[in-house]
Each structure stands twice: as C-alpha cells, then as structure tokens.
Short mmCIF file of C-alpha atoms in Angstrom, two decimals:
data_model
loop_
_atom_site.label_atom_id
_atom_site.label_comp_id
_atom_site.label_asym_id
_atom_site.label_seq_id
_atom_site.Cartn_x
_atom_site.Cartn_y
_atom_site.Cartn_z
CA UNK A 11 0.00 0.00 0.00
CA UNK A 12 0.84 3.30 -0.56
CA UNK A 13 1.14 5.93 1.70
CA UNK A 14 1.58 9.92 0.96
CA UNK A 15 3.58 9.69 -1.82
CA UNK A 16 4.14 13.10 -3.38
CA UNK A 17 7.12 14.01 -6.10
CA UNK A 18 7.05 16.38 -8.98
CA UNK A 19 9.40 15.26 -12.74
CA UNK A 20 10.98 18.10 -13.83
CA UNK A 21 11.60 18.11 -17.53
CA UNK A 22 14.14 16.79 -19.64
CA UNK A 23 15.28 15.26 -15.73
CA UNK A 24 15.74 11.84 -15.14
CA UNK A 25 13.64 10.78 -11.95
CA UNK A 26 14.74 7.98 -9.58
CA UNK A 27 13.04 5.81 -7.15
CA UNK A 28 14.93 3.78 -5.43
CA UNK A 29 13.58 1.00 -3.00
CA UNK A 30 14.25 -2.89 -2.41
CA UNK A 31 11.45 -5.22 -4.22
CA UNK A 32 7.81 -4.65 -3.08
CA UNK A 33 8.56 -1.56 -2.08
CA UNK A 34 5.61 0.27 -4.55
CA UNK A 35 7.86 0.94 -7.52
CA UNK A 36 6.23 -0.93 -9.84
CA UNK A 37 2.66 -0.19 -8.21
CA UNK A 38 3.78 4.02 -8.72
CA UNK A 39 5.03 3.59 -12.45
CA UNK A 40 1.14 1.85 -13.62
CA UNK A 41 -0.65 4.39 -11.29
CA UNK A 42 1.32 6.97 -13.05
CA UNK A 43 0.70 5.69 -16.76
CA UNK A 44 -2.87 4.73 -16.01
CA UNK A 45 -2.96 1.22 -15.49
CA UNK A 46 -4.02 1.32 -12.29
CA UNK A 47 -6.58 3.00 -9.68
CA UNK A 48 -5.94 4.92 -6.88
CA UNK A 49 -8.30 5.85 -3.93
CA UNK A 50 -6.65 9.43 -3.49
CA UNK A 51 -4.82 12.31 -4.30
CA UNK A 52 -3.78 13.55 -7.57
CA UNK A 53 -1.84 12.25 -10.89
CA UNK A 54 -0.61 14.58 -13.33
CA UNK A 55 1.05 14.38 -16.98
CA UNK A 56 1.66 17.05 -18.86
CA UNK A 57 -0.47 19.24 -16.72
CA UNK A 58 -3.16 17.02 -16.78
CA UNK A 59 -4.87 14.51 -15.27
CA UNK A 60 -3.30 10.99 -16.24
CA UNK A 61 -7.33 9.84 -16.08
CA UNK A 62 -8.02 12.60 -18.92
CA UNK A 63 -5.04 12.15 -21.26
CA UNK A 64 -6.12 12.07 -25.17
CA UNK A 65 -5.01 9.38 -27.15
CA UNK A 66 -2.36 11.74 -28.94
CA UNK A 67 -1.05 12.87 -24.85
CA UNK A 68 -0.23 8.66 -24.47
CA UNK A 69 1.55 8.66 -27.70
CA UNK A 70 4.12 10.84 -26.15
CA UNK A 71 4.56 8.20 -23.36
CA UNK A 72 6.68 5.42 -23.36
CA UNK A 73 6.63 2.48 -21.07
CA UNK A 74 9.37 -0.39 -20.25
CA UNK A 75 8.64 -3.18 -18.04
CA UNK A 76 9.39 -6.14 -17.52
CA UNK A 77 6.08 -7.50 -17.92
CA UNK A 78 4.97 -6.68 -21.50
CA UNK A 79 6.27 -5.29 -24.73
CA UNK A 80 7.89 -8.33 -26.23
CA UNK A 81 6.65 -11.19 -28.09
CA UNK A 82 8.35 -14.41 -27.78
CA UNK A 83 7.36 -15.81 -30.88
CA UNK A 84 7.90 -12.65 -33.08
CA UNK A 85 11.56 -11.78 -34.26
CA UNK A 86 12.96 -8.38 -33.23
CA UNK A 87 11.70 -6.63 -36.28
CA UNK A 88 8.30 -8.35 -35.79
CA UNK A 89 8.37 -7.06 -32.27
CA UNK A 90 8.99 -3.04 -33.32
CA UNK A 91 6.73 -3.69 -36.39
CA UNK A 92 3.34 -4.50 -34.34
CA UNK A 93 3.98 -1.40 -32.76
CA UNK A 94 4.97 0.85 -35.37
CA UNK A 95 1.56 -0.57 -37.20
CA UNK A 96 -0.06 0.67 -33.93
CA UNK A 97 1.38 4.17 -33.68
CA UNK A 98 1.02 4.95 -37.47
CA UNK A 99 4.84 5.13 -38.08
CA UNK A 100 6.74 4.23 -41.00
CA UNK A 101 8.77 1.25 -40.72
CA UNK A 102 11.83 3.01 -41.23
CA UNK A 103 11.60 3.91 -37.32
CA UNK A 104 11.69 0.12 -37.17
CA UNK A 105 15.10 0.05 -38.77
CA UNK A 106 16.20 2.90 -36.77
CA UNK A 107 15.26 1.81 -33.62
CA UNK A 108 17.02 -1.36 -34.03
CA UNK A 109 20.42 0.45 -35.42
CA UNK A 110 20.26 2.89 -31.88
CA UNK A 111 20.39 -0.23 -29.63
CA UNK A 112 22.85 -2.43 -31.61
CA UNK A 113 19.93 -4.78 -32.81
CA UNK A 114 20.06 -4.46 -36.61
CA UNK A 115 22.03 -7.34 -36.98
CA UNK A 116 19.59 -9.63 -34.76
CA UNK A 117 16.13 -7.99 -36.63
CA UNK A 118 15.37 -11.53 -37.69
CA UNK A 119 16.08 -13.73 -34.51
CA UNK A 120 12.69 -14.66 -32.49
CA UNK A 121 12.84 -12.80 -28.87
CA UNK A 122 12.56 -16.18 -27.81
CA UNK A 123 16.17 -16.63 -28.54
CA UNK A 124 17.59 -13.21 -27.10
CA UNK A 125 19.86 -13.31 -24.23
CA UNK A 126 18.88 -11.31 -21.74
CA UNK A 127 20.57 -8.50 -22.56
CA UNK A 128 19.42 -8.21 -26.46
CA UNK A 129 15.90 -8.57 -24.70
CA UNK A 130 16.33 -5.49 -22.32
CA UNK A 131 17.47 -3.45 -25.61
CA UNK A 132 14.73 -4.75 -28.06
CA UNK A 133 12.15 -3.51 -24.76
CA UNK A 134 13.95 0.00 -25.00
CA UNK A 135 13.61 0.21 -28.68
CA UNK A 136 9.93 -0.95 -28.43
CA UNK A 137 9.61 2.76 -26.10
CA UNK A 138 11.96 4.73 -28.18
CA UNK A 139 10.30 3.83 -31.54
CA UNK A 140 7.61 6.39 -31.50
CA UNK A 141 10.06 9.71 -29.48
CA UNK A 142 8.26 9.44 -26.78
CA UNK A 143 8.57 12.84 -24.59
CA UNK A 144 8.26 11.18 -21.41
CA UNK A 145 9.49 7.65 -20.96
CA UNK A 146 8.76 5.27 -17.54
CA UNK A 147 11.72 2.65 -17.40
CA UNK A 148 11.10 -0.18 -14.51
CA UNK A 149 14.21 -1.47 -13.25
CA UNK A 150 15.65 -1.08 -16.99
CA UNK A 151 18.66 -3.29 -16.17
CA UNK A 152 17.69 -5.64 -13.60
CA UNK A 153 19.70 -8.98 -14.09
CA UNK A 154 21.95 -7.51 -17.05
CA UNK A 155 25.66 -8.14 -17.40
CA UNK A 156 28.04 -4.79 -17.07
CA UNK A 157 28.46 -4.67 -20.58
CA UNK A 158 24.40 -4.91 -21.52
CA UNK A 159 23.89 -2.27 -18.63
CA UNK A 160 26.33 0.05 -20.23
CA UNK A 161 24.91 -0.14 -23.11
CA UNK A 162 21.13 0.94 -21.44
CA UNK A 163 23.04 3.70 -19.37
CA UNK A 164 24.34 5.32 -22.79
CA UNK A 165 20.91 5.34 -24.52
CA UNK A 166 19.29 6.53 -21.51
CA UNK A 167 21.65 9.62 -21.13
CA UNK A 168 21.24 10.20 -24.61
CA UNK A 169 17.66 10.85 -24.38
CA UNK A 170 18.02 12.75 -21.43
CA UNK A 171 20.08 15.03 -23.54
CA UNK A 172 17.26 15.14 -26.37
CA UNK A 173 14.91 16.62 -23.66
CA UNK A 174 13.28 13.60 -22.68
CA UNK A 175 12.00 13.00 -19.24
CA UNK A 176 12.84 9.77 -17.60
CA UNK A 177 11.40 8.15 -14.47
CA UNK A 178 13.63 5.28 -13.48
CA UNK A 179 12.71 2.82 -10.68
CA UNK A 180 15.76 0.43 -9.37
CA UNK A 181 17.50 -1.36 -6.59
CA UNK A 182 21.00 -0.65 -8.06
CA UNK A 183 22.71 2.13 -6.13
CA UNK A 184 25.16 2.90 -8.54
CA UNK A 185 22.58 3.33 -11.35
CA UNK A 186 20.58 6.10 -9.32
CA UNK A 187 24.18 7.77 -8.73
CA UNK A 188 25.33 7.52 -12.60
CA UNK A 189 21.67 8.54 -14.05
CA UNK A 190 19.65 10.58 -11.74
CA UNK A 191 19.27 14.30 -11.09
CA UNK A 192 16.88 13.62 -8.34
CA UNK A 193 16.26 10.21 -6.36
CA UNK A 194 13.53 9.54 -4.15
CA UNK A 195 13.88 6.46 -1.19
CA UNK A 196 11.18 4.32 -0.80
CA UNK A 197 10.43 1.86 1.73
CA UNK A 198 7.18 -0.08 2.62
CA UNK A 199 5.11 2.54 0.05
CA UNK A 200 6.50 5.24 1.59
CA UNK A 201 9.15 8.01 0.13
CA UNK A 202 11.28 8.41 2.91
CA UNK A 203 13.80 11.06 1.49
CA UNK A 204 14.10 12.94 -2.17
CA UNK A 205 16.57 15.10 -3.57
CA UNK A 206 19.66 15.13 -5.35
CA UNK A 207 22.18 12.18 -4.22
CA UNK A 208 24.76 15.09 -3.04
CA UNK A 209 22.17 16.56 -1.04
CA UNK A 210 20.89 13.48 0.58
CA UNK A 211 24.55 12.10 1.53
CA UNK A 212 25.43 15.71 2.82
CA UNK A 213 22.28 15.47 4.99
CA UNK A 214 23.45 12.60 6.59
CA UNK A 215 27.06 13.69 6.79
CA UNK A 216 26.59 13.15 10.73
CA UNK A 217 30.74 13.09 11.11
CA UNK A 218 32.27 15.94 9.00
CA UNK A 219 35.80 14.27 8.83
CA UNK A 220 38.22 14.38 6.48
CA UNK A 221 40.31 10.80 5.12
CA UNK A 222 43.65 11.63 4.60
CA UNK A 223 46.22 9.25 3.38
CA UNK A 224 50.33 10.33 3.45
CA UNK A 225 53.62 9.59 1.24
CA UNK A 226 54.20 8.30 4.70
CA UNK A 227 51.99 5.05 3.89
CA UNK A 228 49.77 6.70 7.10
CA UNK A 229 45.67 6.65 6.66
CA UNK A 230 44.34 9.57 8.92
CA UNK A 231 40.85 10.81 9.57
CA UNK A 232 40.44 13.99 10.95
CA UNK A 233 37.58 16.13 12.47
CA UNK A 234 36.51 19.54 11.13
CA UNK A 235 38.52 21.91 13.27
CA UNK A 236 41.17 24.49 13.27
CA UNK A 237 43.67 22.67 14.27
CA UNK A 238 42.71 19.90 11.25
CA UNK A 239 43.36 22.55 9.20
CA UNK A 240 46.31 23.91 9.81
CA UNK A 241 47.66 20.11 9.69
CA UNK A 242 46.45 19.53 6.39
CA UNK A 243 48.20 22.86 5.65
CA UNK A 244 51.48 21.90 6.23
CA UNK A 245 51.18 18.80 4.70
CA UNK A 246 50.56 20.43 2.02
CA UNK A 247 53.26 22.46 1.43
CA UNK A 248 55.63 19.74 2.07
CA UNK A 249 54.00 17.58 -0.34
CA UNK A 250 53.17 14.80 2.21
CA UNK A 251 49.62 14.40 1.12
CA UNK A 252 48.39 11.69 -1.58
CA UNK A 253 44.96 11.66 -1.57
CA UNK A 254 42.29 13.63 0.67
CA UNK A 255 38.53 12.76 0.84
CA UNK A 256 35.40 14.07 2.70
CA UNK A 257 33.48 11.91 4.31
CA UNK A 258 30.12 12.15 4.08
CA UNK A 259 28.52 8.84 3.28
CA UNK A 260 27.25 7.28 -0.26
CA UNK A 261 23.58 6.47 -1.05
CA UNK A 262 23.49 2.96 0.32
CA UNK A 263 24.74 4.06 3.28
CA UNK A 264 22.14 6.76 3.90
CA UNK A 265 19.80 3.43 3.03
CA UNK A 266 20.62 1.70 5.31
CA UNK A 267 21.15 4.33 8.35
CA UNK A 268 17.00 5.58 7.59
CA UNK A 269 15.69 1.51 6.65
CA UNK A 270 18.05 -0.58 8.69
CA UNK A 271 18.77 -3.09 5.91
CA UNK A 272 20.64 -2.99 2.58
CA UNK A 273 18.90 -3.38 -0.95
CA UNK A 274 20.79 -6.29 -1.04
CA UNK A 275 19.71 -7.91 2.09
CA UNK A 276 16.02 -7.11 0.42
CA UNK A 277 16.32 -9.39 -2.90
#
C-alpha cells in the first residue's frame, strides 16, 4: 500500500526511485501511466490529469517493463513492427530503432532466442520507436551483465540530452548515482527522502571528517577543526599528502542508516 507519496518530474530530468522489491515501484510507475486506480490524491502528466489524457497525450509516453512489450514468438523486427503498425509510423523507425540499440544485426532472430541482454534493448527500442517525450523505465537493467547495462546507461543519457523526461525505478545504487538528477527512497510505500544524491549524503554527513592518506603510507581521519586545518596545511606544502577525501557517506549508506537493511539484504 501506498502511503503519501508526493514528487514532482521536472523536464528533460531523469527521476529515480529507489527502494528494495515490493517496495511500490512498480505499483507508482502503472498508477502513473494509467494502469491502475488509486483511492486518493492527484496524478498529473503534462499538466493534466493521467485519467483525462487524449489518445495523442499517451503517444508521447513510453513504457518499459518487464512485464509486456515483447513477443516471444515474433523476431525483433516483428516485435517493433506491431507497434509501429499501432502508432502509425513508417517502418523506417523500425530500422532505426534497431540500429540505436545495436539490434540491426539480430532484426530476424525470435525474442525467444535473445539473451537477456538483447531482450532489455529490443524492450527499450519498443519505447523509443515512436520519441516518446516522457518515458517510464522499470528497473531497466535488472539482471543484465556490465556490458548490456552500459549499453542501457548510454541510450538513456542520450535521451536525457534530447529533452526527454525519464522516471527510473531500481534497486541498483550505482545506477541512481550515474543517471539521476533527483532520487527519491522508498520503503514499505513510503518516500522516505528525495533530492539530489549530493544533497541526501550531505544530509546525513553526521561526522564531518576528512580521510587523509600520506607519502608516509599513514591513513588519517580527521575532524573539522582548526587545528585539522592547519595540519592539512602543512602537509601540504611539504607535499606529504596523496589523496584527501570528505566523508560524508554514499547512497546505500544513507539506506541503510534511515531503513536498517541494505537493498541487497532485500532481494
């Protein structure tokens, strides 16, 4: 169940909500793009009510999950071609969908056959095919080698760049980190911290020390102070300091300091 959930996209900003499995992702991104009900509260796209969008409003929507948009029994082109039939466009998208994702050599292989990668970027050329404006991508990468999940990343950041708004949902830290502009924590239906991932981890910066390591081989952490400072400064100037680092925690940290329990320990 959900509880008080409230966010605002901004756009051509990539959105993330970031929460272990059953936390509501899913259950936002269909409330969000219509499939499902809700008893309260307000949905907006586009300035208007997601229950009063016009069939041209949906067009400029695009929707990956894991649950639809590929046919087993239908090649790759197959796949984009049912859809470009639906949207009225020419099947050149088809071909040019296929080319964006690294696909074009696979158009005739059934999705049946796909590893799991190729499936994830035949799903992501099924959204892209029609430019949508606003695209909803449900744990995009879940499951996917490094290689396959660069390859998502790149397109992803690329559309950002063409304006597009993204909402992402995930369980990978690192992906909210690489893609997002703003992330939103959710736990048990609840969003229980949003903003930027530098202003979350500086919230939670409880110890405001600095990691110091020498040409010494010595690893030091020292407090914010005065006398900190003027350390650091004469290291400095005799060239005794390698590396320096704040240390205000990352985003799985601040996870697990507000839940009590790592992603994961979740899956």
């Amino acid at each position: 169940m959900l509880d008080g959930i409230d966010f605002e996209l901004s756009n051509g900003q990539i959105f993330g909500l970031l929460g272990p499995s059953g936390a509501g992702k899913t259950t936002i991104i269909k409330i969000l793009t219509g499939q499902l009900s809700f008893d309260g509260g307000e949905v907006e796209i586009f300035g208007k009510s997601v229950n009063t969008l016009t069939g041209d409003d949906k067009k400029n929507i695009g929707i990956m999950m894991d649950s639809f948009g590929v046919y087993d029994r239908l090649s790759c082109w197959d796949n984009l071609k049912l859809y470009a039939d639906i949207y009225g466009i020419s099947k050149t998208k088809v071909t040019e969908a296929l080319q964006y994702v690294g696909l074009e050599e696979a158009k005739n292989r059934l999705a049946f056959n796909l590893s799991k990668g190729m499936e994830a970027r035949l799903r992501l050329a099924r959204v892209l095919l029609h430019s949508p404006k606003v695209m909803f991508l449900d744990e995009p990468t879940s499951g996917l080698d490094p290689n396959s999940m660069k390859a998502i990343h790149k397109r992803i950041l690329e559309k950002k760049k063409e304006g597009c708004t993204i909402f992402l949902t995930t369980h990978n830290m690192e992906e909210a980190v690489k893609l997002c502009d703003t992330v939103a924590l959710l736990n048990d239906g609840k969003i229980i911290e949003c903003g930027s991932v530098h202003e979350i981890c500086l919230k939670y910066n409880h110890k405001k020390r600095m990691l110091l390591h020498l040409t010494t081989g010595e690893d030091l952490e020292l407090d914010n102070s005065l006398e900190s400072a003027k350390k650091i400064y004469q290291w400095m100037v005799t060239n005794q300091i390698e590396t320096i680092h704040s240390s205000e925690p990352n985003l799985e940290t601040v996870f697990l300091e507000l839940v009590g329990k790592t992603l994961e320990e979740e899956q």
